[in-house]
Short mmCIF file of C-alpha atoms in Angstrom, two decimals:
data_model
loop_
_atom_site.label_atom_id
_atom_site.label_comp_id
_atom_site.label_asym_id
_atom_site.label_seq_id
_atom_site.Cartn_x
_atom_site.Cartn_y
_atom_site.Cartn_z
CA MET A 79 55.62 -39.94 -39.79
CA VAL A 80 57.32 -38.18 -42.68
CA GLY A 81 59.46 -41.19 -43.33
CA GLY A 82 56.58 -43.39 -43.19
CA VAL A 83 54.89 -41.19 -45.92
CA LEU A 84 57.82 -41.53 -48.13
CA ALA A 85 58.15 -45.28 -47.72
CA TYR A 86 54.45 -45.35 -48.64
CA ALA A 87 54.59 -43.38 -51.66
CA ALA A 88 57.59 -45.41 -52.82
CA LEU A 89 55.40 -48.56 -52.53
CA VAL A 90 52.65 -46.82 -54.57
CA VAL A 91 54.66 -46.34 -57.37
CA VAL A 92 56.25 -49.69 -57.19
CA LEU A 93 52.86 -51.35 -57.27
CA MET A 94 51.73 -49.19 -60.15
CA VAL A 95 54.72 -49.98 -62.21
CA VAL A 96 54.53 -53.68 -61.35
CA THR A 97 50.61 -53.97 -61.84
CA GLY A 98 50.66 -51.90 -64.90
CA VAL A 99 48.60 -48.89 -63.63
CA ALA A 100 49.12 -45.51 -65.26
CA ILE A 101 50.58 -42.59 -63.23
CA THR A 102 47.67 -40.28 -64.04
CA PRO A 103 46.41 -37.36 -61.99
CA ASP A 104 43.44 -38.76 -60.44
CA VAL A 105 45.49 -41.85 -59.33
CA MET A 106 48.17 -39.35 -57.79
CA ALA A 107 45.56 -37.67 -55.94
CA VAL A 108 44.32 -40.78 -54.37
CA GLY A 109 47.83 -41.61 -53.13
CA PHE A 110 48.14 -38.16 -52.05
CA GLY A 111 44.81 -38.02 -50.19
CA LEU A 112 46.00 -41.30 -48.35
CA ALA A 113 49.21 -39.39 -47.29
CA ALA A 114 47.22 -36.73 -46.16
CA ILE A 115 45.29 -39.07 -43.99
CA LEU A 116 48.47 -40.44 -42.52
CA LEU A 117 49.46 -36.82 -41.66
CA GLY A 118 46.15 -36.08 -39.66
CA ARG A 119 45.13 -33.73 -42.82
CA GLY A 120 42.51 -35.76 -44.72
CA ARG A 121 39.52 -33.45 -44.24
CA LEU A 122 41.72 -30.44 -45.18
CA PHE A 123 43.04 -32.22 -48.06
CA LEU A 124 39.61 -32.69 -49.43
CA ARG A 125 38.54 -29.30 -49.03
CA ASP A 126 41.90 -27.74 -50.79
CA TRP A 127 42.50 -30.25 -53.47
CA LEU A 128 38.82 -31.34 -54.57
CA PRO A 129 38.28 -27.88 -56.67
CA PHE A 130 41.85 -28.09 -57.94
CA LEU A 131 41.31 -31.81 -59.12
CA VAL A 132 37.62 -31.05 -60.59
CA LEU A 133 39.14 -27.94 -62.74
CA LEU A 134 41.98 -29.96 -63.93
CA LEU A 135 39.87 -32.84 -65.14
CA ALA A 136 37.69 -30.29 -66.73
CA TYR A 137 40.57 -29.20 -68.65
CA GLU A 138 41.47 -32.41 -69.87
CA LEU A 139 38.01 -32.91 -71.16
CA MET A 140 37.64 -29.59 -72.77
CA ARG A 141 41.05 -29.66 -74.61
CA GLY A 142 39.90 -32.24 -77.02
CA MET A 143 37.12 -29.66 -78.27
CA ALA A 144 40.23 -27.46 -79.72
CA ASP A 145 40.60 -29.56 -82.89
CA ASP A 146 36.92 -29.45 -83.46
CA ALA A 147 36.33 -25.88 -83.76
CA GLY A 148 36.49 -25.82 -87.38
CA LEU A 149 39.49 -23.18 -87.49
CA PRO A 150 42.53 -23.17 -90.02
CA LEU A 151 45.19 -25.72 -88.80
CA HIS A 152 48.63 -24.04 -88.64
CA ALA A 153 50.79 -27.21 -89.88
CA GLU A 154 53.99 -25.50 -91.51
CA ASP A 155 54.22 -22.31 -89.87
CA LEU A 156 55.82 -23.78 -86.60
CA ALA A 157 58.03 -25.52 -88.78
CA THR A 158 59.11 -22.27 -90.55
CA ALA A 159 59.51 -20.43 -87.48
CA ASP A 160 62.08 -23.16 -86.06
CA ARG A 161 63.71 -23.05 -89.37
CA LEU A 162 64.03 -19.38 -88.55
CA LEU A 163 65.52 -19.97 -85.25
CA PHE A 164 68.01 -22.50 -86.27
CA GLY A 165 69.46 -21.47 -89.54
CA GLY A 166 67.01 -23.69 -91.91
CA ALA A 167 67.65 -26.73 -89.40
CA LEU A 168 64.66 -28.66 -87.88
CA PRO A 169 65.98 -29.65 -84.41
CA PRO A 170 63.94 -32.71 -84.35
CA GLN A 171 65.53 -33.84 -87.42
CA VAL A 172 68.87 -32.75 -85.97
CA LEU A 173 68.37 -34.37 -82.73
CA GLN A 174 67.20 -37.72 -83.99
CA ASP A 175 69.87 -37.70 -86.60
CA ALA A 176 72.62 -37.19 -84.44
CA LEU A 177 71.20 -39.47 -81.23
CA ARG A 178 69.33 -42.17 -82.64
CA PRO A 179 70.79 -45.78 -82.87
CA VAL A 180 70.92 -47.43 -86.30
CA SER A 181 69.61 -50.75 -84.68
CA GLY A 182 68.43 -51.74 -81.00
CA LEU A 183 66.50 -50.07 -78.32
CA ASP A 184 66.91 -46.61 -78.15
CA GLY A 185 67.85 -45.53 -74.61
CA ILE A 186 67.34 -41.97 -75.24
CA ALA A 187 63.87 -42.21 -76.59
CA ILE A 188 62.77 -44.42 -73.65
CA LEU A 189 63.94 -41.89 -71.15
CA ALA A 190 62.42 -39.32 -73.16
CA THR A 191 59.12 -41.16 -73.29
CA VAL A 192 59.10 -41.90 -69.71
CA VAL A 193 59.48 -38.01 -69.01
CA TYR A 194 56.68 -37.28 -71.28
CA MET A 195 54.35 -39.85 -69.51
CA LEU A 196 55.05 -37.94 -66.12
CA HIS A 197 53.40 -34.95 -67.61
CA PHE A 198 51.04 -34.37 -64.62
CA ALA A 199 53.41 -35.75 -61.98
CA LEU A 200 55.48 -32.68 -61.24
CA PRO A 201 52.92 -30.19 -60.77
CA LEU A 202 50.79 -32.70 -58.44
CA ALA A 203 54.06 -33.50 -56.54
CA THR A 204 54.80 -29.66 -56.31
CA GLY A 205 51.18 -28.75 -55.53
CA PHE A 206 51.20 -31.53 -52.38
CA VAL A 207 54.85 -30.28 -51.09
CA LEU A 208 53.42 -26.64 -51.12
CA TRP A 209 50.43 -27.78 -49.41
CA VAL A 210 52.52 -29.75 -46.77
CA ALA A 211 54.99 -27.20 -46.27
CA ARG A 212 54.25 -23.74 -47.61
CA ARG A 213 50.15 -23.85 -47.81
CA PRO A 214 49.69 -20.29 -48.48
CA GLN A 215 52.01 -20.79 -51.43
CA TYR A 216 49.87 -24.00 -52.43
CA TYR A 217 47.00 -21.66 -53.33
CA ASP A 218 49.00 -19.44 -55.48
CA PHE A 219 50.30 -22.37 -57.28
CA VAL A 220 46.80 -23.78 -58.03
CA ALA A 221 45.57 -20.23 -59.28
CA ALA A 222 48.53 -20.07 -61.70
CA LEU A 223 48.27 -23.55 -62.77
CA ILE A 224 44.59 -23.16 -63.62
CA LEU A 225 45.29 -19.79 -65.33
CA LEU A 226 47.92 -21.37 -67.26
CA SER A 227 45.75 -24.46 -68.53
CA MET A 228 42.91 -22.10 -69.53
CA ALA A 229 45.10 -19.90 -71.45
CA GLY A 230 46.65 -22.90 -73.26
CA PHE A 231 43.16 -24.24 -74.05
CA ILE A 232 42.13 -20.80 -75.49
CA THR A 233 45.09 -20.84 -77.86
CA TYR A 234 44.47 -24.40 -78.78
CA LEU A 235 40.94 -23.18 -79.56
CA LEU A 236 41.90 -20.09 -81.60
CA LEU A 237 45.32 -21.37 -83.00
CA PRO A 238 45.07 -25.17 -83.41
CA ALA A 239 48.86 -25.97 -84.44
CA ALA A 240 50.33 -29.25 -85.93
CA PRO A 241 53.21 -31.10 -83.93
CA PRO A 242 55.98 -32.36 -86.06
CA TRP A 243 54.96 -35.91 -86.19
CA TYR A 244 51.66 -34.63 -87.65
CA LEU A 245 53.51 -32.81 -90.50
CA ALA A 246 55.68 -36.33 -91.04
CA TYR A 247 52.62 -38.48 -91.13
CA HIS A 248 50.81 -36.38 -93.55
CA GLY A 249 54.22 -36.02 -96.11
CA MET A 250 55.15 -32.65 -95.08
CA LEU A 251 58.20 -33.39 -93.78
CA ASN A 252 59.66 -35.89 -96.59
CA GLY A 253 63.20 -35.77 -97.44
CA PRO A 254 65.00 -36.34 -101.00
CA ASP A 255 63.89 -40.14 -100.79
CA GLY A 256 60.53 -39.69 -100.17
CA GLN A 257 60.50 -40.55 -96.67
CA PRO A 258 59.69 -38.41 -93.81
CA VAL A 259 63.09 -36.91 -92.16
CA ILE A 260 61.76 -37.44 -88.98
CA GLU A 261 59.90 -40.31 -87.09
CA TYR A 262 57.28 -40.10 -84.27
CA LEU A 263 59.15 -42.14 -81.66
CA LYS A 264 56.66 -42.41 -78.50
CA PRO A 265 54.41 -44.93 -79.80
CA ALA A 266 57.10 -47.60 -80.58
CA THR A 267 59.12 -46.55 -77.74
CA PHE A 268 56.23 -46.91 -75.22
CA GLU A 269 55.53 -50.41 -76.50
CA SER A 270 58.85 -51.31 -75.86
CA ILE A 271 58.55 -50.20 -72.24
CA ALA A 272 55.25 -52.06 -71.69
CA GLU A 273 56.94 -55.12 -73.34
CA PHE A 274 60.01 -54.82 -71.20
CA LEU A 275 57.98 -54.40 -67.98
CA GLY A 276 55.59 -57.50 -68.91
CA PHE A 277 52.38 -55.49 -69.10
CA ASP A 278 51.52 -57.60 -72.20
CA GLY A 279 48.69 -55.22 -73.17
CA ARG A 280 47.28 -55.00 -69.49
CA TYR A 281 48.43 -51.30 -69.05
CA ALA A 282 45.25 -50.05 -67.02
CA TYR A 283 44.73 -46.34 -67.66
CA SER A 284 42.64 -44.57 -65.25
CA MET A 285 39.03 -44.06 -66.07
CA ALA A 286 38.75 -40.22 -65.73
CA PHE A 287 42.10 -39.52 -67.63
CA GLY A 288 42.35 -42.49 -69.84
CA ALA A 289 38.91 -41.58 -71.36
CA ALA A 290 40.16 -37.76 -71.62
CA ASN A 291 39.60 -36.14 -74.97
CA PRO A 292 43.15 -36.14 -76.65
CA ASN A 293 44.17 -33.22 -79.05
CA ALA A 294 46.25 -33.88 -82.20
CA VAL A 295 46.74 -30.08 -82.69
CA ALA A 296 47.70 -28.46 -79.68
CA ALA A 297 51.41 -28.35 -80.24
CA PHE A 298 51.37 -24.50 -79.42
CA PRO A 299 52.22 -23.74 -76.50
CA SER A 300 53.78 -26.60 -74.88
CA LEU A 301 52.11 -27.24 -71.52
CA HIS A 302 54.34 -30.04 -71.38
CA VAL A 303 57.28 -27.54 -70.78
CA ALA A 304 54.86 -24.83 -69.09
CA TYR A 305 53.87 -26.83 -66.24
CA PRO A 306 57.27 -27.92 -65.07
CA PHE A 307 58.83 -24.41 -65.43
CA LEU A 308 55.77 -23.12 -63.45
CA SER A 309 56.96 -25.56 -60.72
CA PHE A 310 60.26 -24.26 -61.05
CA LEU A 311 58.96 -20.83 -60.47
CA VAL A 312 56.92 -21.54 -57.47
CA LEU A 313 59.26 -23.95 -56.00
CA ARG A 314 62.37 -21.33 -56.08
CA ARG A 315 60.10 -18.99 -54.59
CA ALA A 316 59.08 -21.22 -51.66
CA PHE A 317 62.43 -22.91 -50.86
CA GLY A 318 65.25 -20.93 -52.63
CA ALA A 319 68.10 -22.86 -53.96
CA VAL A 320 66.57 -26.43 -54.01
CA GLY A 321 63.90 -25.08 -56.37
CA TRP A 322 66.54 -24.70 -59.07
CA LEU A 323 66.29 -28.70 -59.72
CA ALA A 324 62.93 -28.26 -61.34
CA LEU A 325 64.39 -26.08 -63.85
CA GLY A 326 66.97 -28.81 -64.89
CA TYR A 327 63.71 -31.16 -65.22
CA THR A 328 62.30 -28.78 -67.20
CA ALA A 329 65.23 -28.57 -69.73
CA LEU A 330 64.93 -32.27 -69.71
CA VAL A 331 61.34 -32.21 -70.56
CA ALA A 332 62.12 -29.67 -73.77
CA PHE A 333 64.58 -31.99 -74.82
CA SER A 334 62.33 -34.89 -74.55
CA VAL A 335 59.49 -33.62 -76.17
CA VAL A 336 61.48 -32.06 -79.36
CA TYR A 337 63.53 -35.22 -79.58
CA THR A 338 60.49 -37.66 -79.97
CA GLY A 339 58.72 -35.32 -82.41
CA ASP A 340 56.03 -34.27 -80.07
CA HIS A 341 57.02 -30.51 -80.39
CA TRP A 342 58.84 -27.67 -81.93
CA VAL A 343 61.29 -25.64 -80.25
CA ILE A 344 59.12 -22.55 -80.79
CA ASP A 345 56.36 -24.78 -78.73
CA THR A 346 58.74 -25.06 -75.60
CA ILE A 347 59.60 -21.23 -75.67
CA ALA A 348 55.97 -20.38 -75.68
CA GLY A 349 55.41 -22.72 -72.90
CA VAL A 350 57.69 -21.17 -70.71
CA ALA A 351 56.50 -17.62 -71.58
CA TYR A 352 52.96 -18.59 -70.86
CA ALA A 353 54.01 -20.21 -67.59
CA TYR A 354 55.94 -17.15 -66.35
CA VAL A 355 52.97 -14.86 -67.35
CA ALA A 356 50.50 -17.04 -65.51
CA TYR A 357 52.89 -17.14 -62.26
CA TYR A 358 53.52 -12.94 -62.58
CA ALA A 359 49.96 -12.44 -62.81
CA VAL A 360 48.97 -14.55 -59.84
CA VAL A 361 51.78 -13.58 -57.25
CA HIS A 362 51.74 -10.06 -57.92
CA ALA A 363 48.02 -9.71 -57.84
CA PRO A 364 47.03 -6.96 -55.61
CA ALA A 365 45.89 -8.55 -52.08
CA ARG A 366 42.23 -7.75 -52.64
CA LEU A 367 41.93 -9.49 -55.56
CA ARG A 368 43.42 -12.91 -54.09
CA ALA A 369 40.08 -14.59 -54.01
CA TRP A 370 41.70 -18.26 -54.48
CA ARG A 371 43.25 -17.97 -50.93
CA PRO A 372 41.27 -18.68 -47.81
CA ALA A 373 41.36 -15.78 -45.41
CA ALA A 374 43.41 -17.67 -42.86
CA ALA A 375 46.09 -18.57 -45.46
CA LEU A 376 46.27 -15.06 -46.46
CA SER A 377 46.94 -13.75 -43.21
CA ARG A 378 49.65 -16.23 -42.55
CA SER A 379 51.37 -15.46 -46.10
CA ARG A 380 51.64 -11.61 -44.78
CA SER A 381 53.70 -12.88 -41.83
CA SER A 382 55.62 -15.46 -43.99
CA SER A 383 59.24 -14.46 -44.48
CA ALA A 384 59.15 -15.86 -48.28
CA SER A 385 58.57 -13.03 -50.96
CA PRO A 386 57.27 -12.96 -54.54
CA SER A 387 60.43 -13.23 -56.75
CA GLY A 388 60.63 -12.78 -60.70
#
């Protein structure tokens, strides 16, 4: 049965790539739901995952409101923070100057863009693995993920911050020649990927998340880094050494978002800090306050050998 589910998952991914369907959270949820049916847990999946997905979608729809609040935009503050951290250098500029080819396809940019596109994939996959194998800890993970997302949204609302590409587009990062010292690599790279795969403009975003509100001034903290770091924390807690693989992926995400010009290094550091605080607050919450856990799951967790770490 497990082999069948893995084969099914691989088939879904292949079909999504071939037909040009974006790997968005709602599409992944349908795939996980069908896998749950194969495992004989279809009704349980609906009960456990529906609130999680509704809250995640609500967050996606809300985060676009942050740049409409009218609060002052912090544009050059984060660039100044990065310069202080790196002796006057700007990490996106340093990486692009060192790694970008003079001509032709930029393989690193392609990898970074693919990693960026999988923003929600690891948290959802983490949730599904925990739900199948460590269900009591699944509830902790969802609670921490929601807490992290809402903390990020409140920060975006109160502290709108511009990413590197925003400054480059608005003439705030020009060099001596009057041209921006960095380039926003993701749009052109995405077009190259779509052309290589033969999408030809037919890349079909899902109805729910393709229309979700974007936020161009939500650089701080980087939830692109926060989500995989949270996955690392919970996977390490649930599975021990195997969970450390997620830390390597977190480092890859951090490199990717800085290289493409989507985030400053200070954003990635803040993402790690936000994720750890959310994780700690949930895992170390008193048992009487763990309303996010069903009573049956809570009783099973007391007899589980896994213990909170961190």
